[in-house]
Tab-separated table of C-alpha atoms in Angstrom:
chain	number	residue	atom	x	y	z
A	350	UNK	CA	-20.313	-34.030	30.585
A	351	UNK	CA	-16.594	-34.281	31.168
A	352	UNK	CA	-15.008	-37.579	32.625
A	353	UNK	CA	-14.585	-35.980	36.308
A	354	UNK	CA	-18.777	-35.061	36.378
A	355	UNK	CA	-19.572	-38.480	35.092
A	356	UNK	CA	-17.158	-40.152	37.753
A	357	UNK	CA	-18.704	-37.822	40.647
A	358	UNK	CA	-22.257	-38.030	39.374
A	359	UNK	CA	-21.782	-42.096	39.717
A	360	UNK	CA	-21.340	-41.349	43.719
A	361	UNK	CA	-24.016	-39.044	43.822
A	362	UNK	CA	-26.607	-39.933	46.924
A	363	UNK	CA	-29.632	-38.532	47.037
A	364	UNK	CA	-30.734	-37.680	49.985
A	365	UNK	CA	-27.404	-36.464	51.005
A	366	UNK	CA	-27.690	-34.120	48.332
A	367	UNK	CA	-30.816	-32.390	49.699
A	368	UNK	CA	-28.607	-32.105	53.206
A	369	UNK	CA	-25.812	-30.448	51.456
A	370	UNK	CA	-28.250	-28.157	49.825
A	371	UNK	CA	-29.970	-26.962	53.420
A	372	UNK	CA	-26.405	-26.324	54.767
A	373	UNK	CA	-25.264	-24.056	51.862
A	374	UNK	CA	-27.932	-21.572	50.892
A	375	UNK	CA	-25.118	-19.674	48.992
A	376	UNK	CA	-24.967	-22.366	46.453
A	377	UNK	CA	-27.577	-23.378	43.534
A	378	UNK	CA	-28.835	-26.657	44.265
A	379	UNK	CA	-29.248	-27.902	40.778
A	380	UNK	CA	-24.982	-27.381	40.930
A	381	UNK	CA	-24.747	-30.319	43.838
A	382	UNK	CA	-24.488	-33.726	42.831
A	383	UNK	CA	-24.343	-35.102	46.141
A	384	UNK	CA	-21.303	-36.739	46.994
A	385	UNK	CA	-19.898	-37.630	50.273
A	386	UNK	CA	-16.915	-36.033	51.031
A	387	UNK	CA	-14.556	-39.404	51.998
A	388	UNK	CA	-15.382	-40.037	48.232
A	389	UNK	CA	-14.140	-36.887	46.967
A	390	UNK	CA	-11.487	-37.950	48.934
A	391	UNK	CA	-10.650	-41.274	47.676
A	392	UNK	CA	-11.368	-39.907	44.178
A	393	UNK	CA	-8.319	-36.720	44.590
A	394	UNK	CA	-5.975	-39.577	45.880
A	395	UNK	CA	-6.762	-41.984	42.815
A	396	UNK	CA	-6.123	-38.883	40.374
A	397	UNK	CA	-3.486	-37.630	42.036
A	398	UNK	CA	-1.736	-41.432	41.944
A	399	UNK	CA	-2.670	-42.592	38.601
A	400	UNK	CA	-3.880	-39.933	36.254
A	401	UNK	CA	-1.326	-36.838	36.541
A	402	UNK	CA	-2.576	-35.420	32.973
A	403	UNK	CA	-6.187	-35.363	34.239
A	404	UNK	CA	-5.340	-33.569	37.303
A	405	UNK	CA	-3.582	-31.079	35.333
A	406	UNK	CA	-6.390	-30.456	33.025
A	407	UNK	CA	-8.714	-30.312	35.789
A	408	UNK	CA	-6.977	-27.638	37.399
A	409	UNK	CA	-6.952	-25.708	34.533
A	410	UNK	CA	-10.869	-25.915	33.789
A	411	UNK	CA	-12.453	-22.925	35.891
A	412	UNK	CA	-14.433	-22.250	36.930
A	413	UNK	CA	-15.901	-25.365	37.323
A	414	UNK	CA	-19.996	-26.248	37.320
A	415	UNK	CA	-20.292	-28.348	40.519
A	416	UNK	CA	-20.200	-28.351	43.889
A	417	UNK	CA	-18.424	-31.400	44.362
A	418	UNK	CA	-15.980	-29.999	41.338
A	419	UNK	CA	-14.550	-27.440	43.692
A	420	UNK	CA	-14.417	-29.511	46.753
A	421	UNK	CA	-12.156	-32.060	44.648
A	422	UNK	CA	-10.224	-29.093	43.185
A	423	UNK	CA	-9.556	-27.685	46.498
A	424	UNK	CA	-8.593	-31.589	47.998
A	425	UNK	CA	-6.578	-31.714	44.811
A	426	UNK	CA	-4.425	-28.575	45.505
A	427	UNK	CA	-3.939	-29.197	48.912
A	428	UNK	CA	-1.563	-32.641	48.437
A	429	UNK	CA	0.438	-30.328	45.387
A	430	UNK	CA	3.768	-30.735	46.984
A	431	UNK	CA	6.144	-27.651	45.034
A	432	UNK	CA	5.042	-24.457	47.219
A	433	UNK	CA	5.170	-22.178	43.899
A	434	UNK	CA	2.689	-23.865	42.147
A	435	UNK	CA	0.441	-24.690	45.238
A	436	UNK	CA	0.359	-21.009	45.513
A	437	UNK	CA	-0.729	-20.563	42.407
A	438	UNK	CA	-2.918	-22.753	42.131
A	439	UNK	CA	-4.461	-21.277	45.308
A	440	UNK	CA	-4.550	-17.589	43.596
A	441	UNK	CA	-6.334	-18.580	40.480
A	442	UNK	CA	-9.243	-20.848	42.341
A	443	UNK	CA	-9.984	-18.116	45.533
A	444	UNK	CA	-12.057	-15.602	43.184
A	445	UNK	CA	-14.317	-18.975	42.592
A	446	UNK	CA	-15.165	-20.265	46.327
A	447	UNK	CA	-18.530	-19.251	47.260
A	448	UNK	CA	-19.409	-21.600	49.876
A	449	UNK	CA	-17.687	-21.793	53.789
A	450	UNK	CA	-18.013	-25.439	53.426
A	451	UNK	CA	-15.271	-25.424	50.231
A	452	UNK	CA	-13.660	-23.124	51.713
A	453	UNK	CA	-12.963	-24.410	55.241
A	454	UNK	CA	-11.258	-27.743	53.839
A	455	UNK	CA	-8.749	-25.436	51.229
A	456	UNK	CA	-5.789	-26.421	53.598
A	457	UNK	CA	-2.830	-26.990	51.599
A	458	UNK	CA	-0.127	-29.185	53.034
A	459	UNK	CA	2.605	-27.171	51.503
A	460	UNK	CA	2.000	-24.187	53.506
A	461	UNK	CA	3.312	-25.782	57.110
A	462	UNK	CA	6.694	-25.422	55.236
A	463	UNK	CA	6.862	-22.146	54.121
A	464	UNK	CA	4.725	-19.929	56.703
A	465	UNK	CA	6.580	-16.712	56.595
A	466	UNK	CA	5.621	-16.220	52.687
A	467	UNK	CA	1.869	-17.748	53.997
A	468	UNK	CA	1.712	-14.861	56.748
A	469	UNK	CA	2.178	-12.263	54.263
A	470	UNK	CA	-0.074	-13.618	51.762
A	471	UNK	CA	-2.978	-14.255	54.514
A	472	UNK	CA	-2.477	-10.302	55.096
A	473	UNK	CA	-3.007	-9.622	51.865
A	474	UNK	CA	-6.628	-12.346	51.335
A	475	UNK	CA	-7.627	-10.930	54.503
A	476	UNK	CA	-7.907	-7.851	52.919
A	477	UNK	CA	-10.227	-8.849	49.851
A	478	UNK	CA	-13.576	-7.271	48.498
A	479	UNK	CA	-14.171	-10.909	48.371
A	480	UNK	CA	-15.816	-12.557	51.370
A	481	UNK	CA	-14.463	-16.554	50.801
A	482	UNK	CA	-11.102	-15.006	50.024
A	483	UNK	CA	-11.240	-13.397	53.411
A	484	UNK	CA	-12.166	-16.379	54.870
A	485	UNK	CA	-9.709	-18.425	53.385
A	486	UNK	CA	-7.458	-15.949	54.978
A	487	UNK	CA	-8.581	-15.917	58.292
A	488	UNK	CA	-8.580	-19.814	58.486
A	489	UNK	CA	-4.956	-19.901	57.486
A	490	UNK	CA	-3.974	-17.828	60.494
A	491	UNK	CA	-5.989	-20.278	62.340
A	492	UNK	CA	-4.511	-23.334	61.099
A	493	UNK	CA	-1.085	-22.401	60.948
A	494	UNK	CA	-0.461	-19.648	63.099
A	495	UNK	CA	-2.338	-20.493	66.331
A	496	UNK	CA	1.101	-22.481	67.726
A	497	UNK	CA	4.847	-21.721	67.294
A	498	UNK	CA	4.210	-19.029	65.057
A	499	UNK	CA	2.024	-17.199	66.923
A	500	UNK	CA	2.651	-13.867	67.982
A	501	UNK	CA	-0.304	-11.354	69.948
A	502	UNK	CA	-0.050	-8.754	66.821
A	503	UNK	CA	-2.083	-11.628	64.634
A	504	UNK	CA	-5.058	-11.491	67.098
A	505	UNK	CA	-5.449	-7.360	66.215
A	506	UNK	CA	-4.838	-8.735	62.358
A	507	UNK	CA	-7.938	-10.916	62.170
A	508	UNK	CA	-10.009	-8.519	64.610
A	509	UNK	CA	-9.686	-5.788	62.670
A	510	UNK	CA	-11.031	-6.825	59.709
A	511	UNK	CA	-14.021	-4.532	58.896
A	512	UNK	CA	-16.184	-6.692	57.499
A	513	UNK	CA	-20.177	-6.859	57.809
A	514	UNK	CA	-20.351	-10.305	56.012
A	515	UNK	CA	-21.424	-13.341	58.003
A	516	UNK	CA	-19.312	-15.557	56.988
A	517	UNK	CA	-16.342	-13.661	57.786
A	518	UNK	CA	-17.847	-12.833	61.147
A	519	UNK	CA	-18.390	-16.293	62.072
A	520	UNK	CA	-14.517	-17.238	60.656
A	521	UNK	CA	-13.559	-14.694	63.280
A	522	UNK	CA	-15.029	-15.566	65.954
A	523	UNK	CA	-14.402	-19.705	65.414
A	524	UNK	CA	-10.458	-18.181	65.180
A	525	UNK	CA	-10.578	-16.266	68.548
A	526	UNK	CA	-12.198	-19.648	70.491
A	527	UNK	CA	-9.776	-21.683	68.892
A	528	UNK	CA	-6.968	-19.385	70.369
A	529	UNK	CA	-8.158	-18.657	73.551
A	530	UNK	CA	-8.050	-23.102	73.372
A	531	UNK	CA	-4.119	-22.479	72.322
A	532	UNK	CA	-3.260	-18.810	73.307
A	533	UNK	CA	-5.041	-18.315	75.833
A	534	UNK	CA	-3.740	-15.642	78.196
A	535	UNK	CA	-3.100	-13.001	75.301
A	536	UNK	CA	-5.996	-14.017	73.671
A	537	UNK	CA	-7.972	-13.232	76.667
A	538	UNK	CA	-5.976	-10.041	76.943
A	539	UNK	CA	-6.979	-9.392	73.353
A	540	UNK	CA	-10.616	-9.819	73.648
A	541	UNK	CA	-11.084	-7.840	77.156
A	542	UNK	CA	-10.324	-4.969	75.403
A	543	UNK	CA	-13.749	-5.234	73.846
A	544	UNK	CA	-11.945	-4.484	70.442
A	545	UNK	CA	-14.137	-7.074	68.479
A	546	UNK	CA	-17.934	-6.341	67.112
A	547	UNK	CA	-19.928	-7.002	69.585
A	548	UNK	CA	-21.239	-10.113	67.858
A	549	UNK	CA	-18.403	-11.477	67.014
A	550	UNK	CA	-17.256	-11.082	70.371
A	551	UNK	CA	-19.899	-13.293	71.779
A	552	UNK	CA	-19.645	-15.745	68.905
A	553	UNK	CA	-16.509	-16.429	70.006
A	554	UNK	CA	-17.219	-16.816	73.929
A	555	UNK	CA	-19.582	-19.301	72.852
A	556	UNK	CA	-17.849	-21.553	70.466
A	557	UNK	CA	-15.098	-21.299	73.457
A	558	UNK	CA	-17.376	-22.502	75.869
A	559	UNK	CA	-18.468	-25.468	73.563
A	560	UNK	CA	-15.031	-26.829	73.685
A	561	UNK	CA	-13.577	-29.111	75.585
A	562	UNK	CA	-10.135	-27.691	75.732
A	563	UNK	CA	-10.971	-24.661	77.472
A	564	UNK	CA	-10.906	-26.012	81.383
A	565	UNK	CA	-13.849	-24.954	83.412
A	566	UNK	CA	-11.954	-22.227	85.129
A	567	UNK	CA	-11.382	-20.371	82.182
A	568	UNK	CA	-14.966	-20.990	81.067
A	569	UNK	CA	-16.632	-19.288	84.276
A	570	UNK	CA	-14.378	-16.199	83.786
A	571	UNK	CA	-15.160	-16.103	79.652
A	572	UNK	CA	-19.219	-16.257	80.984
A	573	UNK	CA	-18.519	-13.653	82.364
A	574	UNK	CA	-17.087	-11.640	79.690
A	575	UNK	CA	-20.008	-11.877	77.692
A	576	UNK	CA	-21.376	-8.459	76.189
């Protein structure tokens, strides 16, 4: 057991790793320790502080075993500061995600400052055989691409995606709710074409009407938009 497992499997809880397990059937439960994710946390900001030779090794050993080894990889990449390496970094671990939950928090910081080379990067993920790849993609143009740098062409980028996989699906749609909450007239626009599956299209209705920054004006006409 390498010093990282022993210092994750110290956290490990239980119970909370029989949660984890119900919430991500695409991962082997005998790979989850069980770790909260403020720990993970804590643990990426120690490393990243104190033990720089670690980190580097760490980053090097994929793929990794556990669960809780990918989520600190991921929290470990995000807060790498030089944009070259971040994107490296982020190159080499995307063939290894295999859960949304990993996925979803793979937000590096570096990207905010360089979001023209992240735009045509995101093109190219969103394009992957690889479903976590494509959702890695699609969350980037929903993270960083939903306010000054938005532009109506990216809403007929992540529609079009011809993918059948779930998890891509449901990416989609939690992208188009979160721009109708931030673009909301061309979003709109966008999705009464009835260009989206018809699924996805509904998805996203709903997760819009869950949210409270769509005003209850907009919400009666997206009811009614429903397919």
């Amino acid at each position: 057991m390498t010093d990282i497992q022993k210092r994750l499997c110290a956290m490990q809880d239980k119970e909370y790793r029989s949660f984890q397990s119900r919430l991500m059937p695409t991962v082997n439960p005998d790979k989850i320790i069980g770790v909260r994710v403020p720990q993970i946390r804590e643990l990426a900001r120690n490393v990243m502080k104190n033990e720089p030779e670690l980190v580097a090794t760490f980053l090097q050993e994929l793929p990794h075993h556990y669960y809780e080894e990918d989520n600190l990889h991921v929290l470990l990449v995000n807060r790498t500061k030089d944009f070259a390496t971040c994107l490296m970094q982020v190159e080499a671990f995307l063939p290894h995600l295999d859960n949304w939950a990993t996925c979803d928090s793979f937000r590096p910081q570096s990207f905010t400052r360089h979001r023209q080379q992240v735009l045509a990067k995101a093109r190219d993920w969103m394009t992957s055989d690889h479903c976590y790849t494509v959702r890695f993609g699609i969350g980037c143009m929903m993270s960083y691409f939903l306010d000054k740098d938005f532009s109506p062409e990216q809403l007929e980028l992540v529609g079009g995606i011809p993918s059948e996989e779930y998890y891509v699906r449901m990416m989609q749609a939690w992208y188009f709710a979160t721009a109708l909450a931030k673009q909301y007239r061309p979003t709109l626009t966008y999705l009464s074409k009835n260009n989206l599956e018809v699924w996805t299209h509904n998805k996203a209705i709903q997760k819009a009407l869950e949210s409270h920054r769509i005003t209850t004006e907009q919400k009666t006409l997206l009811r009614k938009m429903k397919r």
